[in-house]
């Protein structure tokens, strides 16, 4: 199972909606679901994990900005990028004040929208609002916390958080030790694999029922993988 970011594309223009879904679907980092109305969008973010929504302003049943207000009021915290045919400063301000994170004016280049999506996801992942599911834990990297189903909280260090976040985004692919060292400690670090192994050991003491028989943070030939 991939830990791809789940994107919701909301537009009543079927051709544009299908084109965006198809183009975004070419990237393994994304899973795409679609909606053609505000009502469908509001319901979608209630029943499923949506990491980012792309919302058209001109929806048939409600102004997209009003839909965003409803979504925010009902607890949706992931990024929202508004699409509009109106590029005035007033329209932009109205969208942002409604709760959108970014505004893209039609017609737009796909590469620009793609860059905006990735930028918003990076910001979100580092925010206090970001939430991921790892096993029976809720992972909040911004708070450096794992929360159990019963509500108990496990505090993580900065490096433990970075290790979990990188492994989560890799899906169930094996991540090499050198890659983790580079991503977590930096290119110019003199840290050895022993340091990484020590952090992995401590993480397992926190998250595994039986640390000697890991079921979540698994060792594989060449590295580690996360089984969320």
JSON list of N, CA, C and O in Angstrom, two decimals, residues 39-72:
[
{"chain": "A", "resi": 39, "resn": "UNK", "atom": "N", "xyz": [-21.42, 19.95, -2.54]},
{"chain": "A", "resi": 39, "resn": "UNK", "atom": "CA", "xyz": [-21.96, 18.96, -1.61]},
{"chain": "A", "resi": 39, "resn": "UNK", "atom": "C", "xyz": [-21.12, 17.69, -1.61]},
{"chain": "A", "resi": 39, "resn": "UNK", "atom": "O", "xyz": [-20.83, 17.12, -0.55]},
{"chain": "A", "resi": 40, "resn": "UNK", "atom": "N", "xyz": [-20.71, 17.24, -2.80]},
{"chain": "A", "resi": 40, "resn": "UNK", "atom": "CA", "xyz": [-19.87, 16.05, -2.89]},
{"chain": "A", "resi": 40, "resn": "UNK", "atom": "C", "xyz": [-18.52, 16.28, -2.22]},
{"chain": "A", "resi": 40, "resn": "UNK", "atom": "O", "xyz": [-17.98, 15.39, -1.54]},
{"chain": "A", "resi": 41, "resn": "UNK", "atom": "N", "xyz": [-17.97, 17.47, -2.40]},
{"chain": "A", "resi": 41, "resn": "UNK", "atom": "CA", "xyz": [-16.67, 17.79, -1.80]},
{"chain": "A", "resi": 41, "resn": "UNK", "atom": "C", "xyz": [-16.75, 17.81, -0.27]},
{"chain": "A", "resi": 41, "resn": "UNK", "atom": "O", "xyz": [-15.89, 17.26, 0.42]},
{"chain": "A", "resi": 42, "resn": "UNK", "atom": "N", "xyz": [-17.79, 18.44, 0.25]},
{"chain": "A", "resi": 42, "resn": "UNK", "atom": "CA", "xyz": [-17.97, 18.53, 1.70]},
{"chain": "A", "resi": 42, "resn": "UNK", "atom": "C", "xyz": [-18.11, 17.14, 2.31]},
{"chain": "A", "resi": 42, "resn": "UNK", "atom": "O", "xyz": [-17.56, 16.84, 3.36]},
{"chain": "A", "resi": 43, "resn": "UNK", "atom": "N", "xyz": [-18.84, 16.26, 1.60]},
{"chain": "A", "resi": 43, "resn": "UNK", "atom": "CA", "xyz": [-19.02, 14.89, 2.08]},
{"chain": "A", "resi": 43, "resn": "UNK", "atom": "C", "xyz": [-17.72, 14.10, 1.97]},
{"chain": "A", "resi": 43, "resn": "UNK", "atom": "O", "xyz": [-17.38, 13.32, 2.87]},
{"chain": "A", "resi": 44, "resn": "UNK", "atom": "N", "xyz": [-16.98, 14.32, 0.89]},
{"chain": "A", "resi": 44, "resn": "UNK", "atom": "CA", "xyz": [-15.74, 13.56, 0.65]},
{"chain": "A", "resi": 44, "resn": "UNK", "atom": "C", "xyz": [-14.72, 13.78, 1.76]},
{"chain": "A", "resi": 44, "resn": "UNK", "atom": "O", "xyz": [-14.04, 12.84, 2.18]},
{"chain": "A", "resi": 45, "resn": "UNK", "atom": "N", "xyz": [-14.58, 15.02, 2.21]},
{"chain": "A", "resi": 45, "resn": "UNK", "atom": "CA", "xyz": [-13.58, 15.30, 3.24]},
{"chain": "A", "resi": 45, "resn": "UNK", "atom": "C", "xyz": [-14.03, 14.81, 4.62]},
{"chain": "A", "resi": 45, "resn": "UNK", "atom": "O", "xyz": [-13.21, 14.71, 5.54]},
{"chain": "A", "resi": 46, "resn": "UNK", "atom": "N", "xyz": [-15.32, 14.49, 4.76]},
{"chain": "A", "resi": 46, "resn": "UNK", "atom": "CA", "xyz": [-15.81, 13.93, 6.02]},
{"chain": "A", "resi": 46, "resn": "UNK", "atom": "C", "xyz": [-15.52, 12.44, 6.12]},
{"chain": "A", "resi": 46, "resn": "UNK", "atom": "O", "xyz": [-15.18, 11.94, 7.19]},
{"chain": "A", "resi": 47, "resn": "UNK", "atom": "N", "xyz": [-15.67, 11.73, 4.99]},
{"chain": "A", "resi": 47, "resn": "UNK", "atom": "CA", "xyz": [-15.64, 10.27, 5.03]},
{"chain": "A", "resi": 47, "resn": "UNK", "atom": "C", "xyz": [-14.29, 9.67, 4.66]},
{"chain": "A", "resi": 47, "resn": "UNK", "atom": "O", "xyz": [-14.07, 8.48, 4.85]},
{"chain": "A", "resi": 48, "resn": "UNK", "atom": "N", "xyz": [-13.37, 10.48, 4.16]},
{"chain": "A", "resi": 48, "resn": "UNK", "atom": "CA", "xyz": [-12.10, 9.94, 3.70]},
{"chain": "A", "resi": 48, "resn": "UNK", "atom": "C", "xyz": [-10.96, 10.88, 4.08]},
{"chain": "A", "resi": 48, "resn": "UNK", "atom": "O", "xyz": [-11.19, 12.07, 4.33]},
{"chain": "A", "resi": 49, "resn": "UNK", "atom": "N", "xyz": [-9.76, 10.34, 4.13]},
{"chain": "A", "resi": 49, "resn": "UNK", "atom": "CA", "xyz": [-8.59, 11.18, 4.35]},
{"chain": "A", "resi": 49, "resn": "UNK", "atom": "C", "xyz": [-8.25, 11.90, 3.06]},
{"chain": "A", "resi": 49, "resn": "UNK", "atom": "O", "xyz": [-7.97, 11.29, 2.05]},
{"chain": "A", "resi": 50, "resn": "UNK", "atom": "N", "xyz": [-8.30, 13.22, 3.10]},
{"chain": "A", "resi": 50, "resn": "UNK", "atom": "CA", "xyz": [-7.91, 14.03, 1.96]},
{"chain": "A", "resi": 50, "resn": "UNK", "atom": "C", "xyz": [-6.76, 14.92, 2.39]},
{"chain": "A", "resi": 50, "resn": "UNK", "atom": "O", "xyz": [-6.88, 15.69, 3.35]},
{"chain": "A", "resi": 51, "resn": "UNK", "atom": "N", "xyz": [-5.63, 14.81, 1.70]},
{"chain": "A", "resi": 51, "resn": "UNK", "atom": "CA", "xyz": [-4.45, 15.58, 2.09]},
{"chain": "A", "resi": 51, "resn": "UNK", "atom": "C", "xyz": [-4.41, 16.96, 1.45]},
{"chain": "A", "resi": 51, "resn": "UNK", "atom": "O", "xyz": [-3.73, 17.85, 1.96]},
{"chain": "A", "resi": 52, "resn": "UNK", "atom": "N", "xyz": [-5.14, 17.13, 0.34]},
{"chain": "A", "resi": 52, "resn": "UNK", "atom": "CA", "xyz": [-5.20, 18.44, -0.31]},
{"chain": "A", "resi": 52, "resn": "UNK", "atom": "C", "xyz": [-6.41, 18.45, -1.24]},
{"chain": "A", "resi": 52, "resn": "UNK", "atom": "O", "xyz": [-6.68, 17.46, -1.92]},
{"chain": "A", "resi": 53, "resn": "UNK", "atom": "N", "xyz": [-7.13, 19.58, -1.25]},
{"chain": "A", "resi": 53, "resn": "UNK", "atom": "CA", "xyz": [-8.29, 19.73, -2.13]},
{"chain": "A", "resi": 53, "resn": "UNK", "atom": "C", "xyz": [-8.02, 20.84, -3.14]},
{"chain": "A", "resi": 53, "resn": "UNK", "atom": "O", "xyz": [-7.46, 21.89, -2.80]},
{"chain": "A", "resi": 54, "resn": "UNK", "atom": "N", "xyz": [-8.41, 20.57, -4.39]},
{"chain": "A", "resi": 54, "resn": "UNK", "atom": "CA", "xyz": [-8.34, 21.56, -5.46]},
{"chain": "A", "resi": 54, "resn": "UNK", "atom": "C", "xyz": [-9.78, 21.92, -5.80]},
{"chain": "A", "resi": 54, "resn": "UNK", "atom": "O", "xyz": [-10.53, 21.09, -6.31]},
{"chain": "A", "resi": 55, "resn": "UNK", "atom": "N", "xyz": [-10.19, 23.15, -5.46]},
{"chain": "A", "resi": 55, "resn": "UNK", "atom": "CA", "xyz": [-11.60, 23.53, -5.52]},
{"chain": "A", "resi": 55, "resn": "UNK", "atom": "C", "xyz": [-11.83, 24.61, -6.57]},
{"chain": "A", "resi": 55, "resn": "UNK", "atom": "O", "xyz": [-11.19, 25.67, -6.54]},
{"chain": "A", "resi": 56, "resn": "UNK", "atom": "N", "xyz": [-12.80, 24.37, -7.45]},
{"chain": "A", "resi": 56, "resn": "UNK", "atom": "CA", "xyz": [-13.23, 25.40, -8.38]},
{"chain": "A", "resi": 56, "resn": "UNK", "atom": "C", "xyz": [-14.13, 26.39, -7.65]},
{"chain": "A", "resi": 56, "resn": "UNK", "atom": "O", "xyz": [-14.88, 25.99, -6.74]},
{"chain": "A", "resi": 57, "resn": "UNK", "atom": "N", "xyz": [-14.06, 27.65, -8.02]},
{"chain": "A", "resi": 57, "resn": "UNK", "atom": "CA", "xyz": [-14.94, 28.65, -7.41]},
{"chain": "A", "resi": 57, "resn": "UNK", "atom": "C", "xyz": [-16.37, 28.49, -7.92]},
{"chain": "A", "resi": 57, "resn": "UNK", "atom": "O", "xyz": [-17.34, 28.53, -7.16]},
{"chain": "A", "resi": 58, "resn": "UNK", "atom": "N", "xyz": [-16.52, 28.29, -9.22]},
{"chain": "A", "resi": 58, "resn": "UNK", "atom": "CA", "xyz": [-17.84, 28.27, -9.84]},
{"chain": "A", "resi": 58, "resn": "UNK", "atom": "C", "xyz": [-18.48, 26.90, -9.85]},
{"chain": "A", "resi": 58, "resn": "UNK", "atom": "O", "xyz": [-18.60, 26.28, -10.92]},
{"chain": "A", "resi": 59, "resn": "UNK", "atom": "N", "xyz": [-18.93, 26.43, -8.69]},
{"chain": "A", "resi": 59, "resn": "UNK", "atom": "CA", "xyz": [-19.60, 25.13, -8.61]},
{"chain": "A", "resi": 59, "resn": "UNK", "atom": "C", "xyz": [-21.11, 25.31, -8.78]},
{"chain": "A", "resi": 59, "resn": "UNK", "atom": "O", "xyz": [-21.65, 26.37, -8.47]},
{"chain": "A", "resi": 60, "resn": "UNK", "atom": "N", "xyz": [-21.82, 24.27, -9.25]},
{"chain": "A", "resi": 60, "resn": "UNK", "atom": "CA", "xyz": [-23.23, 24.43, -9.59]},
{"chain": "A", "resi": 60, "resn": "UNK", "atom": "C", "xyz": [-24.16, 24.66, -8.40]},
{"chain": "A", "resi": 60, "resn": "UNK", "atom": "O", "xyz": [-25.20, 25.31, -8.52]},
{"chain": "A", "resi": 61, "resn": "UNK", "atom": "N", "xyz": [-23.81, 24.11, -7.25]},
{"chain": "A", "resi": 61, "resn": "UNK", "atom": "CA", "xyz": [-24.72, 24.18, -6.10]},
{"chain": "A", "resi": 61, "resn": "UNK", "atom": "C", "xyz": [-24.32, 25.21, -5.05]},
{"chain": "A", "resi": 61, "resn": "UNK", "atom": "O", "xyz": [-25.12, 25.55, -4.17]},
{"chain": "A", "resi": 62, "resn": "UNK", "atom": "N", "xyz": [-23.09, 25.71, -5.12]},
{"chain": "A", "resi": 62, "resn": "UNK", "atom": "CA", "xyz": [-22.62, 26.65, -4.11]},
{"chain": "A", "resi": 62, "resn": "UNK", "atom": "C", "xyz": [-21.33, 27.30, -4.60]},
{"chain": "A", "resi": 62, "resn": "UNK", "atom": "O", "xyz": [-20.55, 26.67, -5.30]},
{"chain": "A", "resi": 63, "resn": "UNK", "atom": "N", "xyz": [-21.11, 28.54, -4.24]},
{"chain": "A", "resi": 63, "resn": "UNK", "atom": "CA", "xyz": [-19.83, 29.18, -4.52]},
{"chain": "A", "resi": 63, "resn": "UNK", "atom": "C", "xyz": [-18.74, 28.37, -3.82]},
{"chain": "A", "resi": 63, "resn": "UNK", "atom": "O", "xyz": [-18.87, 28.03, -2.64]},
{"chain": "A", "resi": 64, "resn": "UNK", "atom": "N", "xyz": [-17.67, 28.07, -4.55]},
{"chain": "A", "resi": 64, "resn": "UNK", "atom": "CA", "xyz": [-16.60, 27.27, -3.97]},
{"chain": "A", "resi": 64, "resn": "UNK", "atom": "C", "xyz": [-16.02, 27.85, -2.71]},
{"chain": "A", "resi": 64, "resn": "UNK", "atom": "O", "xyz": [-15.62, 27.11, -1.80]},
{"chain": "A", "resi": 65, "resn": "UNK", "atom": "N", "xyz": [-16.00, 29.16, -2.61]},
{"chain": "A", "resi": 65, "resn": "UNK", "atom": "CA", "xyz": [-15.46, 29.80, -1.41]},
{"chain": "A", "resi": 65, "resn": "UNK", "atom": "C", "xyz": [-16.35, 29.56, -0.20]},
{"chain": "A", "resi": 65, "resn": "UNK", "atom": "O", "xyz": [-15.87, 29.37, 0.92]},
{"chain": "A", "resi": 66, "resn": "UNK", "atom": "N", "xyz": [-17.67, 29.53, -0.44]},
{"chain": "A", "resi": 66, "resn": "UNK", "atom": "CA", "xyz": [-18.59, 29.21, 0.66]},
{"chain": "A", "resi": 66, "resn": "UNK", "atom": "C", "xyz": [-18.44, 27.75, 1.07]},
{"chain": "A", "resi": 66, "resn": "UNK", "atom": "O", "xyz": [-18.55, 27.42, 2.25]},
{"chain": "A", "resi": 67, "resn": "UNK", "atom": "N", "xyz": [-18.17, 26.90, 0.09]},
{"chain": "A", "resi": 67, "resn": "UNK", "atom": "CA", "xyz": [-17.95, 25.48, 0.40]},
{"chain": "A", "resi": 67, "resn": "UNK", "atom": "C", "xyz": [-16.69, 25.32, 1.26]},
{"chain": "A", "resi": 67, "resn": "UNK", "atom": "O", "xyz": [-16.68, 24.52, 2.21]},
{"chain": "A", "resi": 68, "resn": "UNK", "atom": "N", "xyz": [-15.67, 26.09, 0.95]},
{"chain": "A", "resi": 68, "resn": "UNK", "atom": "CA", "xyz": [-14.44, 26.05, 1.75]},
{"chain": "A", "resi": 68, "resn": "UNK", "atom": "C", "xyz": [-14.73, 26.47, 3.19]},
{"chain": "A", "resi": 68, "resn": "UNK", "atom": "O", "xyz": [-14.23, 25.86, 4.14]},
{"chain": "A", "resi": 69, "resn": "UNK", "atom": "N", "xyz": [-15.54, 27.50, 3.37]},
{"chain": "A", "resi": 69, "resn": "UNK", "atom": "CA", "xyz": [-15.91, 27.94, 4.72]},
{"chain": "A", "resi": 69, "resn": "UNK", "atom": "C", "xyz": [-16.57, 26.81, 5.50]},
{"chain": "A", "resi": 69, "resn": "UNK", "atom": "O", "xyz": [-16.28, 26.59, 6.68]},
{"chain": "A", "resi": 70, "resn": "UNK", "atom": "N", "xyz": [-17.47, 26.09, 4.82]},
{"chain": "A", "resi": 70, "resn": "UNK", "atom": "CA", "xyz": [-18.16, 24.97, 5.47]},
{"chain": "A", "resi": 70, "resn": "UNK", "atom": "C", "xyz": [-17.16, 23.88, 5.84]},
{"chain": "A", "resi": 70, "resn": "UNK", "atom": "O", "xyz": [-17.17, 23.35, 6.96]},
{"chain": "A", "resi": 71, "resn": "UNK", "atom": "N", "xyz": [-16.27, 23.54, 4.91]},
{"chain": "A", "resi": 71, "resn": "UNK", "atom": "CA", "xyz": [-15.28, 22.51, 5.17]},
{"chain": "A", "resi": 71, "resn": "UNK", "atom": "C", "xyz": [-14.38, 22.87, 6.34]},
{"chain": "A", "resi": 71, "resn": "UNK", "atom": "O", "xyz": [-14.10, 22.03, 7.21]},
{"chain": "A", "resi": 72, "resn": "UNK", "atom": "N", "xyz": [-13.96, 24.12, 6.39]},
{"chain": "A", "resi": 72, "resn": "UNK", "atom": "CA", "xyz": [-13.11, 24.56, 7.51]},
{"chain": "A", "resi": 72, "resn": "UNK", "atom": "C", "xyz": [-13.88, 24.54, 8.82]},
{"chain": "A", "resi": 72, "resn": "UNK", "atom": "O", "xyz": [-13.36, 24.11, 9.85]}
]
